[in-house]
């Protein structure tokens, strides 16, 4: 039977550094992606904010981030690992929600690392049926993740504060209303801005306003680099009232105006 090139979703394995080719802001700022990520840390440590909660991670941590999840991560300079990117339908063995597990078994650690390396080899060689082989290795990685026990046993029931923070992060991740302020989101969630700020700070280490600002800043910097849209169009797309207001926002948070950021990023890529 002839091989169907569209048999699987687009799956790609790469070094951890591929998540931030244009600077650490690409992971350090709260944002969401349209693809699913499985991050495998082999060395080093860091801290991340994942879908309304903060946590630290170290060697042999497996972190799964479904598409549309609000997250940010600070990786130490010594941090090494791999990242598996799945674009399109999520393969059934993966969990439906984000998770972070530490793999303690040496056998499982070796197996997971081997799966990432095997996917990279298949991508490079592109021998017959390589897409099917990639999908098979990806499913095995997902099964290995599911087999790892949850830290502390069965997840505890969420508190009201955790549910509120999660709901806010889901709104920010989608940026359904790009012109909505933090106070607008608080009103939609039927809480005061003060309460929302206090809860987000306690759960994520960042205020509600900071999470929203980071999400907007990440979107802005990404569009400046990845698109040829005029600055005024980017400002309009992200809900800023004017190009001048957008320029002040970017300059305040980066120290450079939008045009300079775009020029610098493109000079690095040449």
PDB file of C-alpha atoms in Angstrom:
ATOM      1  CA  UNK A   1       0.000   0.000   0.000  1.00  0.00           C
ATOM      2  CA  UNK A   2       1.476   3.409  -0.901  1.00  0.00           C
ATOM      3  CA  UNK A   3       2.630   5.601   1.957  1.00  0.00           C
ATOM      4  CA  UNK A   4       0.325   8.454   2.847  1.00  0.00           C
ATOM      5  CA  UNK A   5       2.450  11.561   3.568  1.00  0.00           C
ATOM      6  CA  UNK A   6      -0.425  13.036   5.618  1.00  0.00           C
ATOM      7  CA  UNK A   7      -0.690   9.960   7.858  1.00  0.00           C
ATOM      8  CA  UNK A   8       0.462  11.777  10.964  1.00  0.00           C
ATOM      9  CA  UNK A   9       0.488  15.211  12.478  1.00  0.00           C
ATOM     10  CA  UNK A  10       3.598  17.310  11.910  1.00  0.00           C
ATOM     11  CA  UNK A  11       6.043  16.151  14.585  1.00  0.00           C
ATOM     12  CA  UNK A  12       9.464  17.670  15.081  1.00  0.00           C
ATOM     13  CA  UNK A  13      12.221  17.018  17.627  1.00  0.00           C
ATOM     14  CA  UNK A  14      14.844  19.674  18.343  1.00  0.00           C
ATOM     15  CA  UNK A  15      17.237  20.842  21.082  1.00  0.00           C
ATOM     16  CA  UNK A  16      15.720  22.819  23.952  1.00  0.00           C
ATOM     17  CA  UNK A  17      17.441  25.965  22.654  1.00  0.00           C
ATOM     18  CA  UNK A  18      15.141  25.921  19.595  1.00  0.00           C
ATOM     19  CA  UNK A  19      12.372  27.385  21.761  1.00  0.00           C
ATOM     20  CA  UNK A  20      14.149  30.742  21.964  1.00  0.00           C
ATOM     21  CA  UNK A  21      16.212  31.371  18.809  1.00  0.00           C
ATOM     22  CA  UNK A  22      15.651  35.133  19.042  1.00  0.00           C
ATOM     23  CA  UNK A  23      16.230  35.550  22.759  1.00  0.00           C
ATOM     24  CA  UNK A  24      15.198  34.297  26.201  1.00  0.00           C
ATOM     25  CA  UNK A  25      12.071  36.493  26.071  1.00  0.00           C
ATOM     26  CA  UNK A  26      10.500  33.871  23.811  1.00  0.00           C
ATOM     27  CA  UNK A  27      10.139  31.529  26.789  1.00  0.00           C
ATOM     28  CA  UNK A  28      10.425  33.958  29.740  1.00  0.00           C
ATOM     29  CA  UNK A  29       7.324  35.963  28.780  1.00  0.00           C
ATOM     30  CA  UNK A  30       3.892  34.442  29.378  1.00  0.00           C
ATOM     31  CA  UNK A  31       2.469  33.229  26.069  1.00  0.00           C
ATOM     32  CA  UNK A  32       0.619  30.422  24.343  1.00  0.00           C
ATOM     33  CA  UNK A  33       1.382  28.468  21.195  1.00  0.00           C
ATOM     34  CA  UNK A  34      -0.694  26.849  18.480  1.00  0.00           C
ATOM     35  CA  UNK A  35       1.260  23.589  18.737  1.00  0.00           C
ATOM     36  CA  UNK A  36       1.752  21.042  21.514  1.00  0.00           C
ATOM     37  CA  UNK A  37       5.095  20.710  23.302  1.00  0.00           C
ATOM     38  CA  UNK A  38       6.781  17.892  25.175  1.00  0.00           C
ATOM     39  CA  UNK A  39       9.899  19.237  26.886  1.00  0.00           C
ATOM     40  CA  UNK A  40      12.479  16.801  28.239  1.00  0.00           C
ATOM     41  CA  UNK A  41      15.089  18.336  30.566  1.00  0.00           C
ATOM     42  CA  UNK A  42      18.301  16.312  30.756  1.00  0.00           C
ATOM     43  CA  UNK A  43      20.511  18.779  32.643  1.00  0.00           C
ATOM     44  CA  UNK A  44      20.119  21.967  34.636  1.00  0.00           C
ATOM     45  CA  UNK A  45      17.110  23.501  36.295  1.00  0.00           C
ATOM     46  CA  UNK A  46      14.674  26.355  36.068  1.00  0.00           C
ATOM     47  CA  UNK A  47      11.279  27.670  37.011  1.00  0.00           C
ATOM     48  CA  UNK A  48       8.067  27.879  35.077  1.00  0.00           C
ATOM     49  CA  UNK A  49       4.563  29.275  35.238  1.00  0.00           C
ATOM     50  CA  UNK A  50       2.203  26.747  33.682  1.00  0.00           C
ATOM     51  CA  UNK A  51      -1.515  27.281  33.230  1.00  0.00           C
ATOM     52  CA  UNK A  52      -2.078  29.119  36.490  1.00  0.00           C
ATOM     53  CA  UNK A  53       0.569  27.563  38.720  1.00  0.00           C
ATOM     54  CA  UNK A  54       4.280  28.004  39.330  1.00  0.00           C
ATOM     55  CA  UNK A  55       6.809  25.249  39.876  1.00  0.00           C
ATOM     56  CA  UNK A  56      10.493  24.517  39.710  1.00  0.00           C
ATOM     57  CA  UNK A  57      12.034  21.780  37.578  1.00  0.00           C
ATOM     58  CA  UNK A  58      15.350  19.966  37.430  1.00  0.00           C
ATOM     59  CA  UNK A  59      17.075  17.187  35.493  1.00  0.00           C
ATOM     60  CA  UNK A  60      14.898  14.406  34.094  1.00  0.00           C
ATOM     61  CA  UNK A  61      11.731  16.505  34.099  1.00  0.00           C
ATOM     62  CA  UNK A  62       9.106  15.837  31.435  1.00  0.00           C
ATOM     63  CA  UNK A  63       6.812  18.810  30.829  1.00  0.00           C
ATOM     64  CA  UNK A  64       3.819  18.567  28.516  1.00  0.00           C
ATOM     65  CA  UNK A  65       2.190  21.801  27.306  1.00  0.00           C
ATOM     66  CA  UNK A  66      -0.915  21.453  25.100  1.00  0.00           C
ATOM     67  CA  UNK A  67      -1.665  24.084  22.464  1.00  0.00           C
ATOM     68  CA  UNK A  68      -3.417  27.148  23.857  1.00  0.00           C
ATOM     69  CA  UNK A  69      -1.885  26.844  27.329  1.00  0.00           C
ATOM     70  CA  UNK A  70      -0.490  29.988  28.959  1.00  0.00           C
ATOM     71  CA  UNK A  71       3.077  29.351  30.088  1.00  0.00           C
ATOM     72  CA  UNK A  72       6.507  30.858  30.627  1.00  0.00           C
ATOM     73  CA  UNK A  73       9.811  29.350  31.697  1.00  0.00           C
ATOM     74  CA  UNK A  74      13.182  30.541  32.867  1.00  0.00           C
ATOM     75  CA  UNK A  75      15.886  28.033  32.000  1.00  0.00           C
ATOM     76  CA  UNK A  76      19.269  28.230  33.718  1.00  0.00           C
ATOM     77  CA  UNK A  77      22.284  28.731  31.471  1.00  0.00           C
ATOM     78  CA  UNK A  78      23.328  25.132  32.130  1.00  0.00           C
ATOM     79  CA  UNK A  79      19.916  23.776  31.140  1.00  0.00           C
ATOM     80  CA  UNK A  80      19.963  21.193  28.333  1.00  0.00           C
ATOM     81  CA  UNK A  81      17.260  19.036  26.854  1.00  0.00           C
ATOM     82  CA  UNK A  82      14.977  18.293  23.948  1.00  0.00           C
ATOM     83  CA  UNK A  83      11.609  19.532  22.788  1.00  0.00           C
ATOM     84  CA  UNK A  84       9.046  17.634  20.750  1.00  0.00           C
ATOM     85  CA  UNK A  85       6.646  19.847  18.800  1.00  0.00           C
ATOM     86  CA  UNK A  86       3.367  18.384  17.548  1.00  0.00           C
ATOM     87  CA  UNK A  87       1.376  20.539  15.131  1.00  0.00           C
ATOM     88  CA  UNK A  88      -2.158  19.470  14.366  1.00  0.00           C
ATOM     89  CA  UNK A  89      -4.339  16.878  16.098  1.00  0.00           C
ATOM     90  CA  UNK A  90      -3.015  15.731  19.458  1.00  0.00           C
ATOM     91  CA  UNK A  91      -2.107  12.044  19.475  1.00  0.00           C
ATOM     92  CA  UNK A  92      -4.348  10.026  21.857  1.00  0.00           C
ATOM     93  CA  UNK A  93      -1.636   8.828  24.283  1.00  0.00           C
ATOM     94  CA  UNK A  94      -0.893  12.419  25.352  1.00  0.00           C
ATOM     95  CA  UNK A  95      -2.846  13.768  28.329  1.00  0.00           C
ATOM     96  CA  UNK A  96      -5.593  16.310  27.711  1.00  0.00           C
ATOM     97  CA  UNK A  97      -4.083  18.888  30.061  1.00  0.00           C
ATOM     98  CA  UNK A  98      -0.634  20.191  30.938  1.00  0.00           C
ATOM     99  CA  UNK A  99       1.537  18.166  33.290  1.00  0.00           C
ATOM    100  CA  UNK A 100       5.002  18.119  34.813  1.00  0.00           C
ATOM    101  CA  UNK A 101       6.568  14.860  35.964  1.00  0.00           C
ATOM    102  CA  UNK A 102      10.023  13.908  37.171  1.00  0.00           C
ATOM    103  CA  UNK A 103      11.306  10.621  35.769  1.00  0.00           C
ATOM    104  CA  UNK A 104      13.251   8.809  38.500  1.00  0.00           C
ATOM    105  CA  UNK A 105      13.920   5.471  36.781  1.00  0.00           C
ATOM    106  CA  UNK A 106      17.280   5.353  34.992  1.00  0.00           C
ATOM    107  CA  UNK A 107      15.771   2.950  32.472  1.00  0.00           C
ATOM    108  CA  UNK A 108      12.933   5.364  31.658  1.00  0.00           C
ATOM    109  CA  UNK A 109      15.331   8.316  31.500  1.00  0.00           C
ATOM    110  CA  UNK A 110      17.460   6.473  28.946  1.00  0.00           C
ATOM    111  CA  UNK A 111      14.390   5.389  27.008  1.00  0.00           C
ATOM    112  CA  UNK A 112      12.951   8.903  26.735  1.00  0.00           C
ATOM    113  CA  UNK A 113      16.256  10.378  25.623  1.00  0.00           C
ATOM    114  CA  UNK A 114      16.573   7.590  23.066  1.00  0.00           C
ATOM    115  CA  UNK A 115      13.127   8.325  21.651  1.00  0.00           C
ATOM    116  CA  UNK A 116      13.977  11.972  21.042  1.00  0.00           C
ATOM    117  CA  UNK A 117      17.246  10.992  19.383  1.00  0.00           C
ATOM    118  CA  UNK A 118      15.471   8.393  17.225  1.00  0.00           C
ATOM    119  CA  UNK A 119      12.950  10.976  16.008  1.00  0.00           C
ATOM    120  CA  UNK A 120      15.801  13.335  15.106  1.00  0.00           C
ATOM    121  CA  UNK A 121      17.527  10.566  13.129  1.00  0.00           C
ATOM    122  CA  UNK A 122      14.336   9.726  11.249  1.00  0.00           C
ATOM    123  CA  UNK A 123      13.810  13.408  10.414  1.00  0.00           C
ATOM    124  CA  UNK A 124      17.342  13.689   9.051  1.00  0.00           C
ATOM    125  CA  UNK A 125      17.436  10.448   7.032  1.00  0.00           C
ATOM    126  CA  UNK A 126      13.827  10.529   5.741  1.00  0.00           C
ATOM    127  CA  UNK A 127      13.972   6.871   4.784  1.00  0.00           C
ATOM    128  CA  UNK A 128      10.782   5.179   3.523  1.00  0.00           C
ATOM    129  CA  UNK A 129       7.964   5.351   6.098  1.00  0.00           C
ATOM    130  CA  UNK A 130       9.929   7.812   8.216  1.00  0.00           C
ATOM    131  CA  UNK A 131       6.782   9.741   9.148  1.00  0.00           C
ATOM    132  CA  UNK A 132       5.195   6.581  10.511  1.00  0.00           C
ATOM    133  CA  UNK A 133       8.358   5.846  12.473  1.00  0.00           C
ATOM    134  CA  UNK A 134       8.325   9.366  13.917  1.00  0.00           C
ATOM    135  CA  UNK A 135       4.704   8.967  14.965  1.00  0.00           C
ATOM    136  CA  UNK A 136       5.453   5.601  16.594  1.00  0.00           C
ATOM    137  CA  UNK A 137       8.318   7.068  18.637  1.00  0.00           C
ATOM    138  CA  UNK A 138       6.138  10.043  19.565  1.00  0.00           C
ATOM    139  CA  UNK A 139       3.366   7.769  20.830  1.00  0.00           C
ATOM    140  CA  UNK A 140       5.881   5.770  22.878  1.00  0.00           C
ATOM    141  CA  UNK A 141       7.147   9.008  24.432  1.00  0.00           C
ATOM    142  CA  UNK A 142       3.549   9.914  25.312  1.00  0.00           C
ATOM    143  CA  UNK A 143       2.975   6.500  26.870  1.00  0.00           C
ATOM    144  CA  UNK A 144       6.162   6.854  28.920  1.00  0.00           C
ATOM    145  CA  UNK A 145       4.905  10.221  30.162  1.00  0.00           C
ATOM    146  CA  UNK A 146       1.504   8.803  31.133  1.00  0.00           C
ATOM    147  CA  UNK A 147       3.124   5.944  33.028  1.00  0.00           C
ATOM    148  CA  UNK A 148       5.022   8.272  35.349  1.00  0.00           C
ATOM    149  CA  UNK A 149       3.266   8.720  38.704  1.00  0.00           C
ATOM    150  CA  UNK A 150       1.773  12.092  39.551  1.00  0.00           C
ATOM    151  CA  UNK A 151       3.823  13.976  42.162  1.00  0.00           C
ATOM    152  CA  UNK A 152       2.272  13.335  45.554  1.00  0.00           C
ATOM    153  CA  UNK A 153      -0.206  10.802  44.185  1.00  0.00           C
ATOM    154  CA  UNK A 154      -3.629  11.732  42.838  1.00  0.00           C
ATOM    155  CA  UNK A 155      -3.987  15.443  42.186  1.00  0.00           C
ATOM    156  CA  UNK A 156      -5.738  17.271  44.992  1.00  0.00           C
ATOM    157  CA  UNK A 157      -9.024  18.988  44.319  1.00  0.00           C
ATOM    158  CA  UNK A 158      -8.488  22.524  43.064  1.00  0.00           C
ATOM    159  CA  UNK A 159      -9.089  25.388  45.438  1.00  0.00           C
ATOM    160  CA  UNK A 160     -11.272  28.365  44.518  1.00  0.00           C
ATOM    161  CA  UNK A 161      -8.114  30.452  44.071  1.00  0.00           C
ATOM    162  CA  UNK A 162      -6.585  27.893  41.707  1.00  0.00           C
ATOM    163  CA  UNK A 163      -9.777  27.709  39.650  1.00  0.00           C
ATOM    164  CA  UNK A 164      -9.923  31.501  39.381  1.00  0.00           C
ATOM    165  CA  UNK A 165      -6.276  31.797  38.353  1.00  0.00           C
ATOM    166  CA  UNK A 166      -6.709  29.033  35.766  1.00  0.00           C
ATOM    167  CA  UNK A 167      -9.797  30.728  34.319  1.00  0.00           C
ATOM    168  CA  UNK A 168      -7.933  34.021  34.042  1.00  0.00           C
ATOM    169  CA  UNK A 169      -4.904  32.378  32.400  1.00  0.00           C
ATOM    170  CA  UNK A 170      -7.185  30.679  29.872  1.00  0.00           C
ATOM    171  CA  UNK A 171      -8.703  34.048  28.962  1.00  0.00           C
ATOM    172  CA  UNK A 172      -5.276  35.654  28.624  1.00  0.00           C
ATOM    173  CA  UNK A 173      -3.895  32.727  26.601  1.00  0.00           C
ATOM    174  CA  UNK A 174      -6.577  33.135  23.960  1.00  0.00           C
ATOM    175  CA  UNK A 175      -6.696  36.922  24.091  1.00  0.00           C
ATOM    176  CA  UNK A 176     -10.322  36.631  22.984  1.00  0.00           C
ATOM    177  CA  UNK A 177     -10.817  40.360  23.454  1.00  0.00           C
ATOM    178  CA  UNK A 178      -7.503  41.991  22.606  1.00  0.00           C
ATOM    179  CA  UNK A 179      -8.681  45.339  23.918  1.00  0.00           C
ATOM    180  CA  UNK A 180      -9.761  43.969  27.309  1.00  0.00           C
ATOM    181  CA  UNK A 181      -7.887  45.296  30.325  1.00  0.00           C
ATOM    182  CA  UNK A 182      -7.120  43.309  33.454  1.00  0.00           C
ATOM    183  CA  UNK A 183     -10.125  45.007  35.092  1.00  0.00           C
ATOM    184  CA  UNK A 184     -12.327  43.885  32.174  1.00  0.00           C
ATOM    185  CA  UNK A 185     -11.215  40.281  32.679  1.00  0.00           C
ATOM    186  CA  UNK A 186     -11.844  40.559  36.419  1.00  0.00           C
ATOM    187  CA  UNK A 187     -15.363  41.822  35.758  1.00  0.00           C
ATOM    188  CA  UNK A 188     -16.015  38.934  33.350  1.00  0.00           C
ATOM    189  CA  UNK A 189     -14.871  36.519  36.072  1.00  0.00           C
ATOM    190  CA  UNK A 190     -17.095  38.311  38.613  1.00  0.00           C
ATOM    191  CA  UNK A 191     -14.270  39.301  40.983  1.00  0.00           C
ATOM    192  CA  UNK A 192     -12.587  42.593  41.834  1.00  0.00           C
ATOM    193  CA  UNK A 193      -9.268  43.527  40.201  1.00  0.00           C
ATOM    194  CA  UNK A 194      -7.682  43.574  43.665  1.00  0.00           C
ATOM    195  CA  UNK A 195      -8.776  40.013  44.427  1.00  0.00           C
ATOM    196  CA  UNK A 196      -7.681  38.760  41.002  1.00  0.00           C
ATOM    197  CA  UNK A 197      -4.292  40.421  41.427  1.00  0.00           C
ATOM    198  CA  UNK A 198      -3.805  38.877  44.867  1.00  0.00           C
ATOM    199  CA  UNK A 199      -4.776  35.382  43.688  1.00  0.00           C
ATOM    200  CA  UNK A 200      -2.579  35.458  40.570  1.00  0.00           C
ATOM    201  CA  UNK A 201       0.407  36.695  42.556  1.00  0.00           C
ATOM    202  CA  UNK A 202      -0.004  33.887  45.065  1.00  0.00           C
ATOM    203  CA  UNK A 203      -0.492  31.153  42.453  1.00  0.00           C
ATOM    204  CA  UNK A 204       1.924  32.204  39.697  1.00  0.00           C
ATOM    205  CA  UNK A 205       4.331  34.646  41.308  1.00  0.00           C
ATOM    206  CA  UNK A 206       3.107  37.299  38.851  1.00  0.00           C
ATOM    207  CA  UNK A 207       0.271  39.795  39.139  1.00  0.00           C
ATOM    208  CA  UNK A 208      -2.749  39.556  36.861  1.00  0.00           C
ATOM    209  CA  UNK A 209      -1.655  42.740  35.089  1.00  0.00           C
ATOM    210  CA  UNK A 210       1.870  41.358  34.570  1.00  0.00           C
ATOM    211  CA  UNK A 211       0.533  38.158  32.982  1.00  0.00           C
ATOM    212  CA  UNK A 212      -1.567  40.174  30.546  1.00  0.00           C
ATOM    213  CA  UNK A 213       1.283  42.575  29.748  1.00  0.00           C
ATOM    214  CA  UNK A 214       3.696  39.700  29.101  1.00  0.00           C
ATOM    215  CA  UNK A 215       1.190  38.003  26.800  1.00  0.00           C
ATOM    216  CA  UNK A 216       0.710  41.193  24.793  1.00  0.00           C
ATOM    217  CA  UNK A 217       4.445  41.881  24.672  1.00  0.00           C
ATOM    218  CA  UNK A 218       5.224  38.346  23.473  1.00  0.00           C
ATOM    219  CA  UNK A 219       2.607  38.612  20.712  1.00  0.00           C
ATOM    220  CA  UNK A 220       3.950  42.014  19.671  1.00  0.00           C
ATOM    221  CA  UNK A 221       7.591  40.929  19.530  1.00  0.00           C
ATOM    222  CA  UNK A 222       6.668  37.738  17.671  1.00  0.00           C
ATOM    223  CA  UNK A 223       4.715  39.658  15.008  1.00  0.00           C
ATOM    224  CA  UNK A 224       7.520  42.194  14.609  1.00  0.00           C
ATOM    225  CA  UNK A 225       9.957  39.376  13.866  1.00  0.00           C
ATOM    226  CA  UNK A 226       7.815  36.898  11.942  1.00  0.00           C
ATOM    227  CA  UNK A 227       5.692  39.216   9.808  1.00  0.00           C
ATOM    228  CA  UNK A 228       6.141  42.136   7.425  1.00  0.00           C
ATOM    229  CA  UNK A 229       3.057  43.896   8.750  1.00  0.00           C
ATOM    230  CA  UNK A 230       3.442  47.652   9.208  1.00  0.00           C
ATOM    231  CA  UNK A 231       3.746  48.664  12.842  1.00  0.00           C
ATOM    232  CA  UNK A 232       0.371  50.419  12.755  1.00  0.00           C
ATOM    233  CA  UNK A 233      -1.288  47.180  11.597  1.00  0.00           C
ATOM    234  CA  UNK A 234       0.357  45.173  14.386  1.00  0.00           C
ATOM    235  CA  UNK A 235      -0.821  47.786  16.874  1.00  0.00           C
ATOM    236  CA  UNK A 236      -4.377  47.521  15.556  1.00  0.00           C
ATOM    237  CA  UNK A 237      -4.312  43.721  15.492  1.00  0.00           C
ATOM    238  CA  UNK A 238      -3.244  43.585  19.149  1.00  0.00           C
ATOM    239  CA  UNK A 239      -5.900  46.052  20.272  1.00  0.00           C
ATOM    240  CA  UNK A 240      -3.778  49.155  20.834  1.00  0.00           C
ATOM    241  CA  UNK A 241      -5.584  52.434  20.258  1.00  0.00           C
ATOM    242  CA  UNK A 242      -2.839  53.892  18.086  1.00  0.00           C
ATOM    243  CA  UNK A 243       0.601  53.175  16.676  1.00  0.00           C
ATOM    244  CA  UNK A 244       1.998  55.821  19.015  1.00  0.00           C
ATOM    245  CA  UNK A 245       0.593  54.038  22.091  1.00  0.00           C
ATOM    246  CA  UNK A 246       1.961  50.722  20.799  1.00  0.00           C
ATOM    247  CA  UNK A 247       5.409  52.285  20.289  1.00  0.00           C
ATOM    248  CA  UNK A 248       5.406  53.644  23.846  1.00  0.00           C
ATOM    249  CA  UNK A 249       4.390  50.219  25.187  1.00  0.00           C
ATOM    250  CA  UNK A 250       7.205  48.414  23.346  1.00  0.00           C
ATOM    251  CA  UNK A 251       9.817  51.033  24.230  1.00  0.00           C
ATOM    252  CA  UNK A 252       8.838  51.010  27.898  1.00  0.00           C
ATOM    253  CA  UNK A 253       9.215  47.234  28.212  1.00  0.00           C
ATOM    254  CA  UNK A 254      12.204  46.601  25.928  1.00  0.00           C
ATOM    255  CA  UNK A 255      14.151  49.856  25.850  1.00  0.00           C
ATOM    256  CA  UNK A 256      13.834  49.989  22.044  1.00  0.00           C
ATOM    257  CA  UNK A 257      11.106  51.175  19.676  1.00  0.00           C
ATOM    258  CA  UNK A 258       9.377  48.546  17.492  1.00  0.00           C
ATOM    259  CA  UNK A 259      11.334  49.444  14.350  1.00  0.00           C
ATOM    260  CA  UNK A 260      14.661  48.934  16.145  1.00  0.00           C
ATOM    261  CA  UNK A 261      13.560  45.580  17.580  1.00  0.00           C
ATOM    262  CA  UNK A 262      12.555  44.368  14.113  1.00  0.00           C
ATOM    263  CA  UNK A 263      15.798  45.575  12.545  1.00  0.00           C
ATOM    264  CA  UNK A 264      17.969  43.975  15.229  1.00  0.00           C
ATOM    265  CA  UNK A 265      16.162  40.618  15.068  1.00  0.00           C
ATOM    266  CA  UNK A 266      16.427  40.421  11.285  1.00  0.00           C
ATOM    267  CA  UNK A 267      20.086  41.374  11.322  1.00  0.00           C
ATOM    268  CA  UNK A 268      20.776  38.439  13.665  1.00  0.00           C
ATOM    269  CA  UNK A 269      18.974  36.007  11.378  1.00  0.00           C
ATOM    270  CA  UNK A 270      20.998  36.932   8.289  1.00  0.00           C
TER     271      UNK A 270
END
